[in-house]
Coordinates of C-alpha atoms and ligand atoms in Angstrom, one line a residue:
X276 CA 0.0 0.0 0.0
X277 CA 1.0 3.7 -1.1
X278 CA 3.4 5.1 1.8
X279 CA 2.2 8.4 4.0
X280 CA 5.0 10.7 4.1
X281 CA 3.7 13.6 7.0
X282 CA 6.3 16.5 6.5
X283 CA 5.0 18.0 10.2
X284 CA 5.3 14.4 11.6
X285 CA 8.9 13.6 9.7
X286 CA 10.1 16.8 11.1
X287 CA 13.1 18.9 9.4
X288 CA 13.6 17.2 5.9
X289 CA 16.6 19.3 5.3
X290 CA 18.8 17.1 5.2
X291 CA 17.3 15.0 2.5
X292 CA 18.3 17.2 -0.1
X293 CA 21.9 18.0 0.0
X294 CA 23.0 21.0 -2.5
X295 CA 19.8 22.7 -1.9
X296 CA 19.7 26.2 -0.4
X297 CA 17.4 26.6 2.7
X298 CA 16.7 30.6 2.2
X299 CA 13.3 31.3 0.0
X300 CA 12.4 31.8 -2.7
X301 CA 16.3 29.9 -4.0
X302 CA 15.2 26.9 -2.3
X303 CA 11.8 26.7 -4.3
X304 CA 13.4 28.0 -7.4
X305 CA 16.1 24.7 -7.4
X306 CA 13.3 22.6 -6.2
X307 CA 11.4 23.7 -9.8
X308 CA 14.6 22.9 -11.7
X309 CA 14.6 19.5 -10.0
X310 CA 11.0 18.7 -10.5
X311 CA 11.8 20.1 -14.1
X312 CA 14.0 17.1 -15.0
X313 CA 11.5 14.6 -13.7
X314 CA 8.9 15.8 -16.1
X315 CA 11.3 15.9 -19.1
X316 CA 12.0 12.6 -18.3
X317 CA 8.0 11.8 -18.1
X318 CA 8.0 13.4 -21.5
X319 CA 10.7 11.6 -23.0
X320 CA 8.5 8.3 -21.5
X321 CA 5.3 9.4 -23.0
X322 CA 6.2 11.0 -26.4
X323 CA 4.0 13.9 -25.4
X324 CA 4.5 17.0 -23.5
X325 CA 3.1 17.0 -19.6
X326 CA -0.6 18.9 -18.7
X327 CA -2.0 20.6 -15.5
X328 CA -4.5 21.5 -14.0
X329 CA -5.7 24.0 -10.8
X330 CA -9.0 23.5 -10.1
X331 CA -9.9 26.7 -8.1
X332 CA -12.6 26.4 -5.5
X333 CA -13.8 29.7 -3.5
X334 CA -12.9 32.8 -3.2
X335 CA -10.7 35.5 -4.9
X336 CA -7.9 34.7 -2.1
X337 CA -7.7 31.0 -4.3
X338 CA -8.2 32.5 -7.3
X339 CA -4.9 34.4 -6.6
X340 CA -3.0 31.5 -4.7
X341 CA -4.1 29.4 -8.0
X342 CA -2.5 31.9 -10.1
X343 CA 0.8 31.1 -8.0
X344 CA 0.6 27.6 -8.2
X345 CA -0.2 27.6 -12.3
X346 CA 3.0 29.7 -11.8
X347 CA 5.0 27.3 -10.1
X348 CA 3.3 24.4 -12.2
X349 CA 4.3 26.4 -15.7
X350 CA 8.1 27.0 -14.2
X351 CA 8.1 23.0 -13.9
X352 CA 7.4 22.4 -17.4
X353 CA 3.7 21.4 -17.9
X354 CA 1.3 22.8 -20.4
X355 CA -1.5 24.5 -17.9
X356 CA -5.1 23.1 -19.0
X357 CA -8.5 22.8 -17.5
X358 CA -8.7 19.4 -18.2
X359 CA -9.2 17.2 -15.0
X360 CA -8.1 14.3 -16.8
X361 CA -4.0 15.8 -17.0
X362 CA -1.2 14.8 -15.8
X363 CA -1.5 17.1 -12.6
X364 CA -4.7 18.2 -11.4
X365 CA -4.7 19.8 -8.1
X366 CA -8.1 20.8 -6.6
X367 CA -7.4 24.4 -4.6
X368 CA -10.7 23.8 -2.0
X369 CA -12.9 26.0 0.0
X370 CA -14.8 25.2 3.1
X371 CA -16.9 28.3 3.7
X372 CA -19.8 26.4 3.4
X373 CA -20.3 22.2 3.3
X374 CA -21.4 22.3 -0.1
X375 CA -18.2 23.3 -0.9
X376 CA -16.7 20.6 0.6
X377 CA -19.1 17.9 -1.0
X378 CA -18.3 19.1 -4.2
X379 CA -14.3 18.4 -3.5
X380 CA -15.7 14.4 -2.7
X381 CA -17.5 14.5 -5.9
X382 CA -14.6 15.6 -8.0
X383 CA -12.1 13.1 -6.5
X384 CA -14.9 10.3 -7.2
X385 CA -14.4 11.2 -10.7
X386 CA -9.9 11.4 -10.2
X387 CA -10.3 7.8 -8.9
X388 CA -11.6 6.3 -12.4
X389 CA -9.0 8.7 -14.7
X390 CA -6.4 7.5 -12.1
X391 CA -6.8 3.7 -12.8
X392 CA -6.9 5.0 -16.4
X393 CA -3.6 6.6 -16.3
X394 CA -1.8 5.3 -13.2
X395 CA 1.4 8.1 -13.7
X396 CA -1.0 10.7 -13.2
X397 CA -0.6 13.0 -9.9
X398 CA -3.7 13.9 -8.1
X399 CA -3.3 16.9 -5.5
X400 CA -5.3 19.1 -3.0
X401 CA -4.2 22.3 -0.9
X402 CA -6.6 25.3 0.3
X403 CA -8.6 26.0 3.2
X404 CA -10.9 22.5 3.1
X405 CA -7.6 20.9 4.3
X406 CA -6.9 22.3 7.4
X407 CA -9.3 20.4 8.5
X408 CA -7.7 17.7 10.9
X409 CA -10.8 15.7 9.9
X410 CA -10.6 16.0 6.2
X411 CA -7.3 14.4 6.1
X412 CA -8.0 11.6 8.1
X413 CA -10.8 11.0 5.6
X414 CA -8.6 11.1 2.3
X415 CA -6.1 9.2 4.2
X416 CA -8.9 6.3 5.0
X417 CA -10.9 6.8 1.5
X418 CA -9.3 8.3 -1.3
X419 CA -6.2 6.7 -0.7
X420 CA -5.3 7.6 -4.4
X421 CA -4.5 10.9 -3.8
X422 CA -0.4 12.1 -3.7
X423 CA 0.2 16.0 -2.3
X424 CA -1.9 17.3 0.4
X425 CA -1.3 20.6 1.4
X426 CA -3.2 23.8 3.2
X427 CA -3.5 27.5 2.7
X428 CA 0.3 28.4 4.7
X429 CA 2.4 26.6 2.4
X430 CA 1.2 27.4 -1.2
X431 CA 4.9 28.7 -2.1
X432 CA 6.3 24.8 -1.2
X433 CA 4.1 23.1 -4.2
X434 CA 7.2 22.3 -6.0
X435 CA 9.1 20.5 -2.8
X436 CA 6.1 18.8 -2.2
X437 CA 5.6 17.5 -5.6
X438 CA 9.6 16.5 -5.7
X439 CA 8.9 15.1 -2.5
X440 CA 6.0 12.6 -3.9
X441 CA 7.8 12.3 -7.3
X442 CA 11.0 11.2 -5.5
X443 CA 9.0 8.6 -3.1
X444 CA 6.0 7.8 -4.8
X445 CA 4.5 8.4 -1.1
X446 CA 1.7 10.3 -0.7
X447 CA 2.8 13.4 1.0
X448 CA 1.1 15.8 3.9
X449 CA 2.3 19.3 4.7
X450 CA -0.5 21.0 6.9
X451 CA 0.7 24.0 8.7
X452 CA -1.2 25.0 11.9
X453 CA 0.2 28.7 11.2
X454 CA 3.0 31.0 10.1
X455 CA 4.7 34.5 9.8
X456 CA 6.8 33.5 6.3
X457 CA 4.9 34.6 3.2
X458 CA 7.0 34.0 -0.2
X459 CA 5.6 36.1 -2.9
X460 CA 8.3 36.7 -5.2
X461 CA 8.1 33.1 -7.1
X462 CA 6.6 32.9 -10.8
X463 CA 2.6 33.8 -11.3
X464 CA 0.7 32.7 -14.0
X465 CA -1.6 35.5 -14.1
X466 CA -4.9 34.9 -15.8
X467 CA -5.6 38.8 -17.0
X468 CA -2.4 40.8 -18.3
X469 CA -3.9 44.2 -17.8
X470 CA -5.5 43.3 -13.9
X471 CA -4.2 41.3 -10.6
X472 CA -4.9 40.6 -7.2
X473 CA -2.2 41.9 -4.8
X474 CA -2.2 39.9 -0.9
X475 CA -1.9 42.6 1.4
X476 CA -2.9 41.0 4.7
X477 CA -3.7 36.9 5.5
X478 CA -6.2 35.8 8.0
X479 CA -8.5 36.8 9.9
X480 CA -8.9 37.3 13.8
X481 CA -12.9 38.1 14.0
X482 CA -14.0 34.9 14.8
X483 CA -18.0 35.4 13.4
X484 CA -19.3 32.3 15.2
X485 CA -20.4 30.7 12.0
X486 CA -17.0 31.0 10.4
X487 CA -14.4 28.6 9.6
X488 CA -11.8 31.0 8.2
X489 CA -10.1 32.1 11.2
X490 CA -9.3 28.3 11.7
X491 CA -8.1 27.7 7.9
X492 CA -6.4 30.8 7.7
X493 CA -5.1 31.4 10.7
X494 CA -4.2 34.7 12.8
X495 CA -3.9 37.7 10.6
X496 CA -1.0 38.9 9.4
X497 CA -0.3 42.0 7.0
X498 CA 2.1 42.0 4.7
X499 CA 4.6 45.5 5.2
X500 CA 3.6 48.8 3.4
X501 CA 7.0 48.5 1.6
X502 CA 6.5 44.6 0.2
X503 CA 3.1 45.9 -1.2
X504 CA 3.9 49.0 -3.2
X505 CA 7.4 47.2 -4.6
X506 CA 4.9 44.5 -5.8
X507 CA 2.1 47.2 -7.2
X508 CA 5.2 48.8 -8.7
X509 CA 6.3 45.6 -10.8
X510 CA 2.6 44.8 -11.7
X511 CA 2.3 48.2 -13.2
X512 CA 5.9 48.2 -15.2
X513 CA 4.3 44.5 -16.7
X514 CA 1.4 46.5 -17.5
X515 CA -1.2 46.1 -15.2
X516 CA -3.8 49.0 -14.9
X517 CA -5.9 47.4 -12.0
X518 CA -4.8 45.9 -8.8
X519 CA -7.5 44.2 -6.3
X520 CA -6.2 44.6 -3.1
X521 CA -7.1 41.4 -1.0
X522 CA -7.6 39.9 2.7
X523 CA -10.5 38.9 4.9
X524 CA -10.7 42.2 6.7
X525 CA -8.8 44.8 4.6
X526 CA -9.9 47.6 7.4
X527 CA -7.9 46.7 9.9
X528 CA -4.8 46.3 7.7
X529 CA -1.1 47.7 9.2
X530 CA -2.6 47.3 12.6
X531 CA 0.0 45.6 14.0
X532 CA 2.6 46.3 12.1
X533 CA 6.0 47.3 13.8
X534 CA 5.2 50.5 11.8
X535 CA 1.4 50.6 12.1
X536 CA -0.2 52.3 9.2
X537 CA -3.5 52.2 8.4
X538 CA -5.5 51.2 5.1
X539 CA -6.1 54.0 3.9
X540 CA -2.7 55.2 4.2
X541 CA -1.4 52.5 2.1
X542 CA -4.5 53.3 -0.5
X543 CA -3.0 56.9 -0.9
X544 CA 0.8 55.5 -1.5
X545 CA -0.5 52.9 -4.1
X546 CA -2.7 55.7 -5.9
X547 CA 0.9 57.4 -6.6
X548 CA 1.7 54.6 -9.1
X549 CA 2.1 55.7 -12.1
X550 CA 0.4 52.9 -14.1
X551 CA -2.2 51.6 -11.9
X552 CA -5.6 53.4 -12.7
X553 CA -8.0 51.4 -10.7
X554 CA -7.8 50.4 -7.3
X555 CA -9.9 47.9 -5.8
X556 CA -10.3 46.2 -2.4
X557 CA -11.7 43.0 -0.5
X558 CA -13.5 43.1 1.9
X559 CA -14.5 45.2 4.3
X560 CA -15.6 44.8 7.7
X561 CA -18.4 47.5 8.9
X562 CA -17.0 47.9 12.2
X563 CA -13.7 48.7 11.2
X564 CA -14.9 51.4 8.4
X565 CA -13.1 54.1 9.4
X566 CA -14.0 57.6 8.3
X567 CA -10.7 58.0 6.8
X568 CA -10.9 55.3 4.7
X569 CA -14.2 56.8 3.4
X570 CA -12.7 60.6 2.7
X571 CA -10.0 58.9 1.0
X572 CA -12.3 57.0 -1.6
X573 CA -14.4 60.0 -2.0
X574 CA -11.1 62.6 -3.1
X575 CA -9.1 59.6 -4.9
X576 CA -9.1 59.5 -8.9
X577 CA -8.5 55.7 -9.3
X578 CA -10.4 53.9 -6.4
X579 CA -13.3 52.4 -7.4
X580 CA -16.9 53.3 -7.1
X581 CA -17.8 50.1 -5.3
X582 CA -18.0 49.1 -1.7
X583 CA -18.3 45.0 -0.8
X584 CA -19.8 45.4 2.9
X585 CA -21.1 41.9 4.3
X586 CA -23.9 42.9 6.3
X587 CA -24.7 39.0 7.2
X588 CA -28.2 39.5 8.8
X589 CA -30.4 43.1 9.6
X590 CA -31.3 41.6 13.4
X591 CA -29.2 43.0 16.0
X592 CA -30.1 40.6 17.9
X593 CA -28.6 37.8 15.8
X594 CA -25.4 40.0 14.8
X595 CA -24.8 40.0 18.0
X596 CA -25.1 35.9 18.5
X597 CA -22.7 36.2 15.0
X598 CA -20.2 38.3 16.9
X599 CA -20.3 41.0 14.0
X600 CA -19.7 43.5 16.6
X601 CA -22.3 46.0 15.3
X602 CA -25.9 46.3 15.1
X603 CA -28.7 47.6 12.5
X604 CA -28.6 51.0 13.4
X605 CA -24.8 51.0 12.7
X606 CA -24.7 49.5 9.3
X607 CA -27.2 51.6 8.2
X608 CA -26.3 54.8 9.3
X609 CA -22.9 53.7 7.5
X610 CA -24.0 53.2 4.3
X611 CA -26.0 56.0 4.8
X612 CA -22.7 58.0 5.5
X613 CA -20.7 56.5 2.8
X614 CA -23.7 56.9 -0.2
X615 CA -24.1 60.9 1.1
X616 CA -20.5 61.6 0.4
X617 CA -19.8 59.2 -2.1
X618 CA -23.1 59.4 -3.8
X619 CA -22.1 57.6 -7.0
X620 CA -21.1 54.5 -5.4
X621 CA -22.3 50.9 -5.9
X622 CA -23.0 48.9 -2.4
X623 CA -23.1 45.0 -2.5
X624 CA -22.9 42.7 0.1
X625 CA -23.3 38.9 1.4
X626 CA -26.2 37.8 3.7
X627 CA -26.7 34.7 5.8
X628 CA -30.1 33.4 6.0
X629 CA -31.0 30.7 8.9
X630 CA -28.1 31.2 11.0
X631 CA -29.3 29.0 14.3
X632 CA -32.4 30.9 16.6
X633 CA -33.2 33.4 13.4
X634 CA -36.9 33.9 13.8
X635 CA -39.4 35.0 11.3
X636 CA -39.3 38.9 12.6
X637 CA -35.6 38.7 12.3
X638 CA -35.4 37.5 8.9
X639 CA -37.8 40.9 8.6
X640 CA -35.2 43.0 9.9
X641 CA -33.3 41.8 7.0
X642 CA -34.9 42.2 4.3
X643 CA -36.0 45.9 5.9
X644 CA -31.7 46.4 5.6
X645 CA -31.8 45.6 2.0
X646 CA -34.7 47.4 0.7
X647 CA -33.1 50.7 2.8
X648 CA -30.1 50.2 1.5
X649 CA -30.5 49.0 -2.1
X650 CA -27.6 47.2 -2.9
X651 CA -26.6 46.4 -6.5
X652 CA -26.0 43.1 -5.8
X653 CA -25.9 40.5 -2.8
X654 CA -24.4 37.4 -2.3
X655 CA -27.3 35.3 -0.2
X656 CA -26.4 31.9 1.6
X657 CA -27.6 29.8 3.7
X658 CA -26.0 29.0 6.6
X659 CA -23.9 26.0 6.9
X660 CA -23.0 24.3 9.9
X661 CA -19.0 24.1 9.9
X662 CA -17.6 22.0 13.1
X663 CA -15.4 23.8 15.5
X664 CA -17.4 26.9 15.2
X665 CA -19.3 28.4 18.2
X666 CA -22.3 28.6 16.1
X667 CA -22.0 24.6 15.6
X668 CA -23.0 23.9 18.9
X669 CA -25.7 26.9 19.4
X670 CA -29.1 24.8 19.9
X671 CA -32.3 26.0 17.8
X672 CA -30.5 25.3 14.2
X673 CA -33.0 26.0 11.7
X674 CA -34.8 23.3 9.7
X675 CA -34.4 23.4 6.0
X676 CA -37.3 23.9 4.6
X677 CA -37.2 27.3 6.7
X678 CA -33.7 28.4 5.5
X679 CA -35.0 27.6 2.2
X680 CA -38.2 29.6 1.8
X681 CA -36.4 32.8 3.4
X682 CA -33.8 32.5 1.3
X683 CA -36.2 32.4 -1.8
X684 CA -38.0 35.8 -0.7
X685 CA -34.6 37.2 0.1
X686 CA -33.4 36.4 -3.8
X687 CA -36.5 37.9 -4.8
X688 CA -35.8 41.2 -3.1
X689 CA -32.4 41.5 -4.0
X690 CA -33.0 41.0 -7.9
X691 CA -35.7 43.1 -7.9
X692 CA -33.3 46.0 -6.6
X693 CA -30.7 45.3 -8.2
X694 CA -32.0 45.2 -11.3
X695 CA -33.6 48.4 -10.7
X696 CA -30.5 49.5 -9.5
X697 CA -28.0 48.4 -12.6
X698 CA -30.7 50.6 -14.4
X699 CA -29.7 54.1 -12.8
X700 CA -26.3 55.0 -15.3
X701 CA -28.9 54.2 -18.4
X702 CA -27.6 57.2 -21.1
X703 CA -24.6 58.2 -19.7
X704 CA -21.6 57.9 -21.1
X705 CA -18.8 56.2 -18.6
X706 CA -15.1 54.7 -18.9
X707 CA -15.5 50.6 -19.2
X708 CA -12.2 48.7 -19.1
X709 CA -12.1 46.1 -21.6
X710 CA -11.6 42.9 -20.2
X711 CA -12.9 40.0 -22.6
X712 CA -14.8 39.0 -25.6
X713 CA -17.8 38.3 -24.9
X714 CA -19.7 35.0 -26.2
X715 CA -21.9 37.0 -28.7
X716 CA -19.7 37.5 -32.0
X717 CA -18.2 41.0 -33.2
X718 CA -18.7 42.3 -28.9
X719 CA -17.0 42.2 -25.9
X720 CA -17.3 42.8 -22.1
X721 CA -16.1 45.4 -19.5
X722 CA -16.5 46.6 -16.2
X723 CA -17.6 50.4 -14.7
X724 CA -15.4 52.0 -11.9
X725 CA -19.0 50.2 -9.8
X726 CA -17.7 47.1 -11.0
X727 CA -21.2 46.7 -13.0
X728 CA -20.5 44.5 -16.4
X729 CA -21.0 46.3 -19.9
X730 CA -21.3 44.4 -23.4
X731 CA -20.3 46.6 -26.1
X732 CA -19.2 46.1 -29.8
X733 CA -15.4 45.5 -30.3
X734 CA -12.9 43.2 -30.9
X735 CA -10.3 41.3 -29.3
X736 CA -7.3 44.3 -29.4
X737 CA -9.1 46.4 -27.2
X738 CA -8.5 44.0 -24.1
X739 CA -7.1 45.9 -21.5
X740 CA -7.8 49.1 -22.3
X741 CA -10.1 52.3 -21.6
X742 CA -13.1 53.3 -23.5
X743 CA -15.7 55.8 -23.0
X744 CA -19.0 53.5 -23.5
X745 CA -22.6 55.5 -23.7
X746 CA -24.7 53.0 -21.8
X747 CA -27.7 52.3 -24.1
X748 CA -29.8 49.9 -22.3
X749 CA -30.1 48.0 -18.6
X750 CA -30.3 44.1 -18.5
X751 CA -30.9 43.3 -15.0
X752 CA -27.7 43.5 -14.2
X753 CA -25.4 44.7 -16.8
X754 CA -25.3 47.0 -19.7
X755 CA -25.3 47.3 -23.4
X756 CA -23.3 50.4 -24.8
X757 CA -21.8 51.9 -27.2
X758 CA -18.2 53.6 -27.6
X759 CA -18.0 57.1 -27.8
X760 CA -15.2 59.2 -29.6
X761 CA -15.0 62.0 -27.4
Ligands
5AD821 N1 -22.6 29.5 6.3 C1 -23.1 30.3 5.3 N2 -22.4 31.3 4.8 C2 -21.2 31.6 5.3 N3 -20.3 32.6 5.1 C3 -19.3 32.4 5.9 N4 -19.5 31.4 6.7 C4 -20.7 30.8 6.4 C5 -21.4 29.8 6.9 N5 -21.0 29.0 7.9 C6 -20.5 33.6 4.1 C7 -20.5 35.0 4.7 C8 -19.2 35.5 4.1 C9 -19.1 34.8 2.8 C10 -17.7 34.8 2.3 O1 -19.5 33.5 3.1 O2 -21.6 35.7 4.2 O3 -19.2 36.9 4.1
SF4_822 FE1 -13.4 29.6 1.1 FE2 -12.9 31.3 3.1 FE3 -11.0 29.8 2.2 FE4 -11.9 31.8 0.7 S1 -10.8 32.0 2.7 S2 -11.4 29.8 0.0 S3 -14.1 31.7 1.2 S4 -12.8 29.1 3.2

């Protein structure tokens, strides 16, 4: 039977690898050259060049890490694909919710049958879902087919780990309970040329009581004010015009820093660089909003019109059993604050429905926080029960068929806004930056400063670039226009 190799368990594997450096990023870099030869030699074996695949689960923190390890996984030598039947396919997982983790056991159902297939393939996971003590004991007892495991600290080591495994023909663990080393200088295979996603903190320390992240991600962590702008400064010298500034609670970014500085600080230094023209962040936290943050959105030239603010639930009563740490009146006299000076700007937000003891009149006091505040869009869930959590073991967990109906009316709402929303810019003429073709023929799609999609006649060349788009007609929830010579 397949060995287990547990690099936490097996302790310092230094010395396993004479001639390699131990400083990052050298060490990965040789590690790549090493893994390098092993898939020439695969080649060679199959007459055919090597695939891969990351299959990105969750949020826009994977989207970015799977952008590193397509890096790392193009700097090897395969051919990147989508196809889960290469020679690498790594799932990148997400456990926000347990659908999310069900779908993971579906897709490695499927990796069992192309395994028997092609036995030289190499079937990986990393991500949040595997920091999950109880998720590994699972693929160790069921899916025994499965060769690098990995979690959210450790994304840089992909190529050790896969040397590792290649070397042994073990099936290889490297969970990390935590950590302080980030390694973000190693190759990125970056899925827009003209836009990227920039870490600037990791973790979270909120603890919501339905949330998992604090335990997959760990404690937060931000990244220096130095690291960040060096990195915004290389993005924008390769040509990128929009960075999405990302971590769980971007608010309380620098706060303990040796150096604090605060978010919006760092905003105004990145607004300096030259090439970047559009600044976006996620997310926000309402109760760590600060007013600066807001005066510095409202007098900045390339921070976007758009505000993601998770409002979760409109019952003070249950945002306090959530641990959100404010109440109705808050959120609303914040976005109240933030639409009166920033009156062109787009809201959106996610919402839990059914979170355990939500009552009828609380689910009220919800939907009462979405009509007052009209977002442009919402992201609506239902709450999933995610062990460890405080909210796990709260009694009164809502049936079903409860969650389910609320959620139905709540969907109903926010469409019906939204779309009437989307509708407002109808005949004006506003800057759209090209960032696909779109699947109708001779057309392509963009997005507004509010983040709001726009089809619009054009070809291919224009990707990555400005143009001013009269917006002809509202479709729910995106726009068709027209460019304008101006
Ligand atoms: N159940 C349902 N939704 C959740 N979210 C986070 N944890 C849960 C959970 N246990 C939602 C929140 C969060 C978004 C990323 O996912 O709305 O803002
Ligand atoms: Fe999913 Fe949260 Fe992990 Fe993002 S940070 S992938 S939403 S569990």
């Amino acid at each position: 039977m397949k060995k287990i190799m547990d690099m936490q368990a097996a302790g310092n594997l230094i010395a396993d690898y004479p001639g390699i450096p131990l400083g990052e990023p050298e060490r990965q870099l040789a590690f790549m050259d090493k893994c390098r030869e092993l898939v020439k030699q695969k080649e060679e074996a199959a007459g055919r060049p090597m695939t891969a695949a990351v299959i990105n689960f969750g949020c826009q923190m994977n989207a970015r890490d799977a952008e590193k390890l397509r890096g790392i996984l193009k700097k090897i030598g395969y051919i990147i694909t989508e196809e889960e039947t290469a020679d690498f396919v790594l799932y990148n997982t997400c456990t926000v919710r347990d659908n999310a983790n069900q779908k993971v056991y579906g897709r490695l159902g499927y990796q069992k049958s192309f395994k028997k297939q092609n036995p030289e393939m190499t079937v990986a996971l990393c991500g949040c879902m595997m920091q999950e003590p109880e998720v590994i004991e699972k693929i160790k007892k069921s899916y025994r087919f499965v060769d690098i495991i990995f979690g959210t600290h450790n994304v840089y080591k992909l190529a050790e780990l896969l040397y590792a495994h290649l070397t042994s023909k073990s099936m290889i663990i490297d969970i990390w309970k935590d950590t302080t080393m980030s390694v973000e200088t190693l190759p990125v295979d970056r899925k827009y040329s003209f836009k990227s996603g920039v870490n600037i903190m990791y973790g979270c320390n909120n603890f919501c009581s339905y949330c998992i992240v604090p335990y997959v991600r760990g404690r937060e962590r931000s990244r220096t004010p130095e690291e960040i702008l060096a990195e915004c400064r290389r993005l924008a010298d390769e040509g990128i015009v929009e960075v999405m500034l990302l971590g769980q609670n971007v608010n309380s970014y620098g706060k303990n820093l040796e150096n604090p500085i605060s978010f919006a600080e760092l905003l105004k230094e990145i607004e300096k660089i030259d090439g970047i023209k559009r600044i976006r962040f996620m997310t926000s936290h309402p109760k760590d909003l600060s007013d600066e943050l807001i005066q510095t959105m409202k007098e900045s030239k390339k921070i976007c019109r758009h505000l993601h603010l998770p409002l979760q639930s409109g019952s003070s009563r249950v945002l306090k059993e959530m641990n959100r740490r404010y109440d109705k009146e808050k959120y609303l006299a914040l976005a109240a604050k933030i639409r009166q000076e920033i009156p062109d700007i787009s809201l959106t937000t996610d919402i839990i429905v059914g979170f355990p003891g939500e009552t009828e009149e609380d689910f009220e006091e919800t939907l009462d926080v979405v009509r007052k505040v009209r977002y442009d869009s919402a992201f609506t869930f239902i709450y999933s029960k995610r062990t460890g959590t405080p909210a796990a073991a709260m009694e009164n967990q809502i049936p079903d068929e409860v969650s389910k109906e609320r959620f139905g009316r709540l969907l109903d709402l926010v469409q019906q806004i939204a779309a009437e929303e989307c509708g407002r810019l109808t005949g004006q003429t506003e800057e759209v930056l090209v960032e696909t073709t779109s699947n109708h023929e001779g057309m392509v799609s963009g997005r507004l400063s509010n983040n709001t999609v726009v089809h619009l006649p054009g070809t291919e060349a224009m990707i990555g670039t400005f143009v001013r788009v009269r917006l002809d007609e509202a479709k729910g929830f995106y726009y068709i226009g027209t460019p304008v010579e101006e």
